[in-house]
Amino acid sequence: MKSKITGEFIFEDAQDAPTKSVLYEKHLELTQKSQMADFAGYIMPLWYSSIKAEHDAVRQKAGIFDCTHMSTIEVAGDNSAGFLDIITTNKISSMQVGQAKYSYILDAAGNILDDIIIYRRKEDNFMVVVNAGNEKKIRAYLKALLDNEIVIDVEQPDKKIGFTPIIRDMKDYACCADRRVDIAVQGPASLDIVLKLLQTGVGQDSITGLRPFHFIEAELSGVNCIIARTGYTGAKICFELFVSPENAEHLWDILIEAGGLPCGLGSRDSLRIEAGLPLYGHELAGKFNISPFEAGYGWAVKLDKDFFIGKAAMLDVSKNHSMKVLRLELDGQKGVRPVRGHDIVLDDNGKCIGEILSCAKIGGKQIALAYVNKNANEPDKIEIYYLARNERQVQQGRKESINIGEKCDGDITGKIISRFQKF
Amino acid sequence: MIIEGLLYTKDHEWLKIEGDQATIGITDYAQQMLGEIIFVELPAIDAKYPQHSELATAESTKAASDIYSPVAGKVTEVNDELETTPELINQDCYGNGWMCKMSITDSKETESLMDSKEYDEYLKGL
């Protein structure tokens, strides 16, 4: 008897000691070691001044972020577009040079391995930006694909991709002459900052006229940069700058001089939650294996493509998912206990309709992303029940879990707001 | 910042002893680790706590952190102001940011705590 092919890609990550980002020494000039933490295998600053000050800087002026931990992968060669069309969900061949697209890498079972942004630098050259936490898994997956070691179509286990592009790690000295790491500058003043640093030779119009999800390559203060109108903060005006690692410290310094406030992982999280943007492992994949359709990103999964890895599973989930991600605005004035992941969302009858995935305190409110029953009524008013967080609270009668449909009395109130928000 | 004359735990609580009364709070290191504190859950007055039991909770934008009773005792007073101004812990953790007062059950338990020099050494080793 033959065992059923599931198409699932299983990757066991070896837990290595965390690496220092290329800006580590710069962070130590600005913050203390105690405010740095291991994130996705990198020692990164949680905040420099305060999460609130950094959050506000991005909404009102401009903040800069060390994103050099993000993985950058080059996919090049004659059939690189065709390859990316098969291994990711969005349409890649039709992209223009200078355009960027949000997409997903799935396994043949339809599990999200990562959410990515693909930048088309030439007809036959792409930069793929991968989450730091998924870097090793994606590299192993790409290698297994090129080596024809894994099933790409559960229905046709012998199917091959048929394309063999050149894949290089763009952070590695040995691999790539054109190395790139990401530093983000986000917020309304980010345009002025980039213009201030722009060298002559490139028209200012090419920056002011740059549309979202487009990029150009130009020099900023003598440093060759990929200047992209992309970001992870919900800011309408935002840039990600991809430079060689040896220029990262210089660029960091001049961005601060030009008025960018250094921002850590804390505000990166509160900004993306406020904007409704998903984080891999929380609003995508993770414990509930949340699909793009549930997360509100069905548009990035092009079911009209002939084939992509995981398409059969996506066709199914696009029609048959029972849950979805919602954005909530909750009480958050002084003295209100902060809502955390797994706390319970109740409808206006006190019935459990789902749970919190992420939450951030923003001003006098809390903004949360929650995973709720798609068919539940969406009342004007919802309530949140705090699950017990320690033994003491359990002894006081607080519950440790509540099932969907179960009733209980909420602790604070809130409402459902639009799924996304731009600033 | 470490204050002389106080006693310290490995979990970064401080204890100020006056007779059989102790004032309890969290250290500067702890408040820095937590970041902006936005919520504090204080113990009930008259409640009794064994040594090392969960006494209070401080929640920041980053994490929820349990605060353990450095010694066994009965709560005699809590700092109500923290309920509306939890940031007092960030601003003045050894002063206005104190959390509660206890009457100590067994003063021998304080021998297991660190003095300011020992705590300083302990922090250097972290």
XYZ file of C-alpha atoms in Angstrom:
549
model
C 0.000 0.000 0.000
C 1.249 3.437 -0.855
C 1.053 6.115 1.797
C -0.935 9.198 0.872
C 1.159 12.090 -0.347
C 0.285 15.166 1.663
C 2.637 17.623 0.021
C 3.551 19.039 3.405
C 7.049 20.512 3.725
C 8.417 19.850 7.196
C 11.510 21.734 8.286
C 13.221 21.294 11.626
C 15.086 24.465 12.475
C 18.326 24.003 14.385
C 18.355 26.540 17.212
C 21.586 28.440 16.684
C 22.793 31.215 18.969
C 21.307 34.559 17.884
C 23.267 36.617 15.357
C 24.052 40.318 15.643
C 22.451 42.458 12.969
C 24.930 44.514 10.915
C 23.681 47.542 12.857
C 24.282 45.962 16.283
C 27.038 48.430 17.268
C 24.797 51.317 16.223
C 22.011 49.999 18.447
C 24.362 49.862 21.420
C 25.159 53.555 20.860
C 21.446 54.328 21.165
C 20.054 51.848 23.646
C 20.996 49.409 26.380
C 21.596 45.711 26.093
C 18.624 45.072 28.359
C 16.367 46.587 25.696
C 17.598 44.188 23.049
C 16.045 40.767 22.544
C 16.440 37.685 20.419
C 13.988 37.978 17.550
C 13.952 35.412 14.735
C 17.569 34.514 15.473
C 18.816 38.128 15.610
C 19.552 40.358 18.594
C 17.329 43.341 17.881
C 16.319 46.471 19.795
C 12.818 46.455 21.271
C 12.818 50.226 21.595
C 15.270 53.130 21.912
C 13.265 56.006 23.409
C 9.831 54.450 24.016
C 7.388 52.427 21.957
C 4.860 55.271 22.086
C 7.328 57.974 20.993
C 8.529 55.775 18.133
C 4.987 54.863 17.092
C 3.992 58.538 17.092
C 7.116 59.523 15.110
C 6.086 57.213 12.271
C 2.527 58.542 12.276
C 3.519 62.219 12.489
C 7.078 62.517 11.119
C 9.378 59.647 10.198
C 10.884 56.610 11.857
C 13.714 54.354 10.722
C 13.894 50.611 11.276
C 16.724 48.108 11.186
C 15.280 45.444 8.880
C 18.715 44.074 7.984
C 17.710 40.780 9.585
C 15.196 40.237 6.786
C 16.418 37.732 4.233
C 17.045 38.894 0.660
C 17.223 36.259 -2.060
C 18.095 36.774 -5.710
C 16.256 34.687 -8.292
C 17.859 35.203 -11.694
C 18.079 33.679 -15.142
C 15.948 33.173 -18.234
C 13.133 31.359 -16.501
C 13.176 33.165 -13.150
C 9.726 34.726 -13.691
C 8.224 31.385 -14.658
C 9.807 29.775 -11.617
C 8.399 32.424 -9.247
C 4.970 32.043 -10.875
C 5.022 28.370 -9.915
C 6.436 28.687 -6.414
C 4.410 31.746 -5.322
C 0.716 32.621 -5.435
C 0.663 36.055 -7.106
C 1.238 36.803 -10.812
C 4.924 37.421 -11.417
C 5.531 37.136 -15.185
C 3.302 40.141 -15.859
C 5.221 42.382 -13.409
C 7.099 45.337 -14.828
C 10.735 46.067 -14.074
C 10.657 48.448 -11.100
C 7.517 46.890 -9.664
C 7.112 44.991 -6.388
C 4.423 42.466 -5.432
C 3.216 40.836 -2.234
C 2.966 37.061 -2.577
C 3.000 33.752 -0.678
C 5.200 30.694 -0.815
C 3.074 27.622 -0.065
C 3.893 23.943 0.151
C 1.904 21.476 -1.953
C -0.473 20.942 0.977
C -1.312 24.658 0.942
C 0.483 25.600 4.177
C 1.973 29.087 4.074
C 5.757 28.796 4.342
C 6.170 32.578 4.195
C 4.663 35.832 2.997
C 7.119 37.709 0.800
C 7.625 40.756 -1.372
C 9.116 40.199 -4.817
C 10.956 43.083 -6.535
C 11.542 42.806 -10.308
C 14.937 44.434 -10.961
C 15.366 43.241 -14.557
C 13.384 41.060 -16.930
C 15.346 38.103 -15.612
C 16.327 39.268 -12.113
C 14.208 39.379 -8.956
C 14.910 40.180 -5.315
C 12.700 38.207 -2.920
C 12.420 39.544 0.632
C 11.681 36.820 3.155
C 10.874 37.051 6.878
C 13.972 36.538 9.040
C 12.220 33.842 11.049
C 11.504 31.834 7.910
C 14.841 32.364 6.195
C 16.355 28.934 6.828
C 13.122 27.140 6.005
C 12.686 29.003 2.717
C 16.294 28.424 1.700
C 15.896 24.682 2.425
C 12.615 24.653 0.496
C 14.097 26.414 -2.551
C 17.030 24.007 -2.564
C 14.694 21.012 -2.322
C 12.643 22.421 -5.219
C 15.707 22.924 -7.425
C 16.920 19.421 -6.559
C 13.476 17.976 -7.417
C 13.322 16.430 -3.955
C 9.742 17.358 -3.104
C 6.296 16.903 -4.525
C 4.886 20.118 -6.007
C 1.467 18.734 -6.955
C -0.248 16.174 -4.745
C -2.446 15.034 -7.673
C 0.560 14.577 -9.960
C 3.446 13.513 -7.708
C 5.826 13.229 -10.669
C 5.258 16.793 -11.840
C 8.446 18.891 -12.057
C 8.883 22.656 -12.085
C 11.040 22.479 -15.184
C 12.811 25.768 -14.456
C 16.198 26.044 -12.819
C 16.980 29.685 -12.095
C 20.065 30.807 -10.206
C 19.201 31.419 -6.559
C 21.602 33.412 -4.399
C 21.582 34.633 -0.824
C 21.925 38.410 -1.198
C 23.280 38.831 2.343
C 26.167 36.412 1.887
C 29.652 37.590 0.775
C 30.428 34.314 -0.934
C 27.296 34.237 -3.021
C 26.534 37.583 -4.413
C 28.490 40.636 -5.556
C 25.340 42.748 -5.315
C 24.503 42.279 -1.665
C 21.446 43.934 -0.074
C 20.044 44.525 3.391
C 16.892 46.431 4.257
C 16.609 49.680 6.244
C 13.101 51.141 6.323
C 12.175 54.826 6.615
C 8.465 55.250 7.218
C 6.028 58.092 7.808
C 4.945 61.410 6.272
C 8.417 63.026 6.489
C 10.173 60.030 4.927
C 9.827 61.522 1.439
C 11.665 64.696 2.508
C 14.392 62.619 4.138
C 14.971 60.543 1.013
C 14.930 63.673 -1.183
C 17.444 65.382 1.110
C 19.882 62.484 0.666
C 19.298 62.015 -3.035
C 22.382 62.722 -5.165
C 22.176 64.651 -8.371
C 21.804 62.526 -11.455
C 18.390 61.220 -10.602
C 15.463 63.553 -10.973
C 13.602 64.295 -7.757
C 10.447 63.466 -9.732
C 11.488 59.838 -9.848
C 11.178 59.753 -6.047
C 8.183 62.053 -5.539
C 6.365 60.230 -8.346
C 7.235 56.753 -7.089
C 3.982 54.841 -6.612
C 3.337 52.303 -3.841
C 4.938 48.925 -4.615
C 7.369 50.456 -7.101
C 11.097 51.146 -6.785
C 14.079 52.741 -8.451
C 17.814 52.278 -8.015
C 19.709 55.471 -7.181
C 22.420 56.894 -4.936
C 21.607 58.258 -1.495
C 24.567 60.150 0.005
C 26.978 58.245 -2.201
C 25.452 54.856 -1.435
C 23.833 52.738 -4.119
C 20.253 52.022 -2.989
C 17.190 50.202 -4.121
C 14.582 52.780 -3.072
C 11.202 51.067 -2.767
C 7.775 52.451 -1.811
C 7.042 49.506 0.455
C 6.722 49.083 4.196
C 5.105 47.390 7.148
C 3.673 50.295 9.127
C 0.545 51.321 7.209
C 2.146 54.701 6.415
C 1.004 56.039 3.027
C 4.421 57.592 2.538
C 7.067 54.991 3.212
C 10.313 53.622 1.837
C 12.483 50.577 2.209
C 16.113 51.112 1.256
C 18.164 48.094 0.215
C 21.906 48.666 0.465
C 25.094 46.646 0.687
C 25.736 45.550 4.316
C 28.989 47.526 4.444
C 27.022 50.717 3.730
C 24.289 49.994 6.258
C 25.905 51.869 9.179
C 26.560 54.951 7.033
C 23.002 54.986 5.723
C 21.637 54.508 9.264
C 23.641 57.500 10.519
C 22.630 59.838 7.699
C 18.975 58.847 8.015
C 19.114 59.865 11.690
C 20.894 63.124 10.784
C 18.195 63.825 8.208
C 15.498 63.535 10.874
C 14.533 59.853 11.106
C 13.850 58.573 14.628
C 15.261 55.078 15.272
C 12.405 52.676 15.990
C 12.570 49.204 17.511
C 10.558 46.018 17.224
C 7.964 47.250 19.748
C 6.673 50.073 17.584
C 7.130 47.959 14.453
C 4.569 45.621 16.016
C 2.152 48.311 17.281
C 2.250 50.105 13.896
C 1.521 46.989 11.877
C -1.287 45.959 14.244
C -2.849 49.438 14.021
C -2.692 49.198 10.221
C -4.165 45.673 10.262
C -1.104 44.034 8.683
C -0.547 40.347 9.414
C 2.534 38.881 11.068
C 3.583 35.390 10.021
C 2.823 32.983 12.865
C 0.087 35.239 14.254
C -2.382 36.367 11.568
C -0.929 33.993 8.948
C -0.145 30.281 9.440
C 0.604 29.768 13.153
C -1.448 27.704 15.579
C -4.651 28.017 13.504
C -2.860 27.598 10.156
C -4.564 30.810 8.975
C -4.827 31.059 5.191
C -4.477 34.196 3.038
C -8.241 34.102 2.445
C -8.994 34.240 6.159
C -6.371 36.945 6.703
C -7.958 39.230 4.089
C -5.333 38.646 1.395
C -7.218 36.397 -1.030
C -6.328 38.941 -3.747
C -2.659 37.869 -3.557
C -3.585 34.255 -4.357
C -4.313 34.137 -8.089
C -6.554 31.123 -8.515
C -6.855 31.863 -12.262
C -3.197 30.949 -12.793
C -2.799 27.545 -14.498
C -0.752 26.223 -11.627
C 1.137 27.217 -8.523
C 2.288 25.045 -5.651
C -0.591 24.679 -3.194
C -3.282 25.777 -5.679
C -5.607 22.785 -5.091
C -5.635 23.476 -1.346
C -6.191 27.220 -1.949
C -9.156 26.509 -4.263
C -10.693 24.529 -1.440
C -9.939 26.987 1.355
C -11.132 29.966 -0.743
C -14.640 28.463 -0.703
C -14.674 26.607 2.584
C -13.052 28.648 5.317
C -15.146 29.220 8.412
C -13.025 31.818 10.208
C -11.620 35.242 9.381
C -9.345 37.930 10.787
C -11.011 41.106 12.077
C -9.599 44.367 13.396
C -11.045 45.601 16.687
C -10.937 48.812 18.667
C -11.071 48.166 22.407
C -11.127 50.143 25.645
C -7.585 51.131 26.537
C -7.696 54.065 28.908
C -5.500 54.135 31.983
C -6.162 51.329 34.403
C -7.489 48.950 31.735
C -5.631 45.671 31.691
C -3.962 45.133 28.299
C -5.582 42.530 26.057
C -3.230 39.767 24.917
C -3.175 36.945 22.406
C -5.759 34.182 23.125
C -8.089 36.480 25.120
C -11.692 35.806 24.138
C -13.915 37.814 21.765
C -17.624 37.784 22.722
C -20.579 38.977 20.652
C -23.329 41.214 22.082
C -24.964 38.169 23.678
C -21.784 37.229 25.538
C -21.181 34.294 23.193
C -17.578 33.410 22.277
C -16.967 34.032 18.554
C -13.180 33.763 18.506
C -9.938 34.922 20.068
C -7.356 37.675 19.946
C -4.258 37.133 17.782
C -2.363 40.406 18.425
C -3.099 43.588 20.342
C -1.370 46.932 20.872
C -2.100 49.922 23.078
C -2.370 53.030 20.921
C -3.187 56.272 22.674
C -6.208 55.741 24.909
C -7.325 52.674 22.991
C -6.242 49.174 22.178
C -6.262 47.952 18.580
C -6.433 44.199 18.137
C -6.503 41.630 15.389
C -8.779 38.701 16.168
C -9.621 35.346 14.609
C -13.381 34.934 14.627
C -16.128 32.748 13.229
C -16.908 34.036 9.732
C -20.607 33.407 10.111
C -20.988 34.965 13.544
C -23.127 38.071 13.557
C -20.977 41.193 13.662
C -22.548 43.275 16.380
C -21.845 46.976 16.882
C -20.528 46.177 20.295
C -18.266 43.280 21.229
C -16.700 42.331 24.533
C -13.390 40.822 25.554
C -12.851 38.278 28.311
C -9.326 38.071 29.753
C -8.192 34.485 30.104
C -6.307 33.594 33.301
C -2.641 34.464 32.999
C -1.354 32.846 36.146
C -2.239 30.382 38.875
C -3.524 33.127 41.163
C -6.131 34.203 38.608
C -7.214 30.581 38.087
C -7.751 30.251 41.842
C -9.848 33.405 41.716
C -12.116 31.680 39.185
C -10.808 33.077 35.928
C -11.073 30.587 33.059
C -8.046 29.333 31.118
C -9.966 28.627 27.911
C -13.408 29.180 26.401
C -14.797 27.397 23.351
C -16.559 29.020 20.434
C -20.275 29.260 21.206
C -19.748 29.188 24.982
C -21.159 32.161 26.927
C -19.487 34.277 29.575
C -19.376 37.818 30.974
C -16.941 40.143 29.235
C -14.421 42.365 31.026
C -14.122 45.285 28.580
C -16.008 46.468 25.525
C -15.015 47.318 21.979
C -16.176 47.388 18.375
C -15.292 45.936 15.003
C -13.527 48.437 12.716
C -12.401 48.303 9.079
C -9.985 45.443 8.367
C -7.161 47.798 7.300
C -6.225 51.434 7.858
C -3.772 53.725 6.055
C -2.092 56.661 7.729
C 20.326 52.085 39.529
C 20.552 50.192 42.809
C 19.745 51.672 46.230
C 21.855 50.849 49.263
C 20.023 49.540 52.288
C 17.389 47.598 50.368
C 17.207 43.828 49.913
C 16.827 42.259 46.464
C 15.571 39.044 44.835
C 16.800 37.236 41.725
C 13.442 38.096 40.129
C 14.262 41.808 40.574
C 11.943 42.732 43.417
C 13.216 45.031 46.174
C 12.315 44.991 49.821
C 12.684 47.737 52.396
C 12.553 46.466 55.969
C 11.277 48.633 58.825
C 10.766 46.497 61.944
C 8.467 43.634 60.953
C 7.079 45.701 58.044
C 8.370 45.447 54.478
C 7.736 47.720 51.511
C 7.958 45.903 48.174
C 8.528 47.080 44.618
C 10.396 46.147 41.460
C 13.930 47.263 40.644
C 15.173 49.706 38.045
C 16.491 46.766 36.025
C 13.014 45.178 36.070
C 11.189 48.343 34.984
C 13.690 48.847 32.163
C 13.182 45.274 31.005
C 9.414 45.671 31.085
C 9.302 49.013 29.312
C 6.283 51.281 29.600
C 4.123 49.809 32.358
C 0.451 50.273 31.535
C -1.320 48.085 34.072
C -0.669 46.844 37.578
C -2.700 44.263 39.434
C -2.145 44.670 43.166
C -2.787 42.129 45.923
C -5.770 42.385 48.265
C -5.246 43.959 51.663
C -5.087 41.346 54.444
C -4.305 38.578 51.957
C -1.508 36.242 53.056
C 1.236 35.123 50.716
C 3.877 32.413 51.125
C 7.436 33.297 50.078
C 7.935 33.206 46.269
C 4.166 33.134 45.537
C 2.576 35.368 42.883
C 1.872 38.656 44.604
C 1.101 41.102 41.827
C 1.280 41.541 38.060
C 2.843 44.371 36.090
C 1.942 44.556 32.414
C 3.793 46.639 29.875
C 3.282 47.161 26.168
C 5.789 44.345 25.814
C 4.919 41.687 28.367
C 2.995 40.658 31.467
C 5.275 39.981 34.379
C 4.446 38.313 37.675
C 5.847 39.812 40.827
C 6.630 37.309 43.557
C 6.494 37.812 47.263
C 10.127 38.064 48.459
C 9.083 36.803 51.908
C 5.964 35.308 53.461
C 3.619 37.855 54.943
C 0.255 39.599 55.134
C -0.508 42.592 52.922
C -1.179 45.683 55.017
C -1.234 48.439 52.398
C -1.162 48.752 48.602
C -0.170 51.692 46.411
C -3.602 52.523 44.907
C -2.094 55.272 42.798
C -0.593 52.637 40.512
C -4.082 51.659 39.345
C -4.447 54.952 37.499
C -0.772 55.927 37.126
C 1.134 52.678 36.598
C 3.947 54.663 34.929
C 5.036 55.728 38.443
C 6.977 52.451 38.443
C 8.937 53.583 35.383
C 9.482 57.050 36.804
C 10.344 56.220 40.395
C 10.507 52.481 41.019
C 12.181 52.775 44.452
C 9.994 55.683 45.611
C 6.464 56.575 44.446
C 6.374 53.385 42.395
C 6.308 51.069 45.439
C 3.706 48.324 45.133
C 2.645 47.087 48.566
C 3.530 46.779 52.231
C 3.506 43.546 54.185
C 3.916 42.420 57.745
C 6.620 39.774 57.629
C 5.744 36.334 58.988
C 9.281 35.032 59.405
C 12.142 37.538 59.401
C 14.623 34.651 58.858
C 13.445 34.476 55.237
C 15.112 37.821 54.540
C 18.483 36.090 54.954
C 18.010 34.434 51.560
C 17.797 37.850 49.853
C 20.681 39.871 48.371
C 21.985 43.194 49.642
C 22.730 46.005 47.165
C 26.316 44.842 46.555
C 25.283 41.263 45.943
C 22.486 42.361 43.634
C 24.918 44.551 41.689
C 27.206 41.538 41.211
C 24.203 39.429 40.249
C 23.185 41.936 37.535
C 26.707 42.015 36.136
C 26.527 38.260 35.680
C 23.301 38.385 33.650
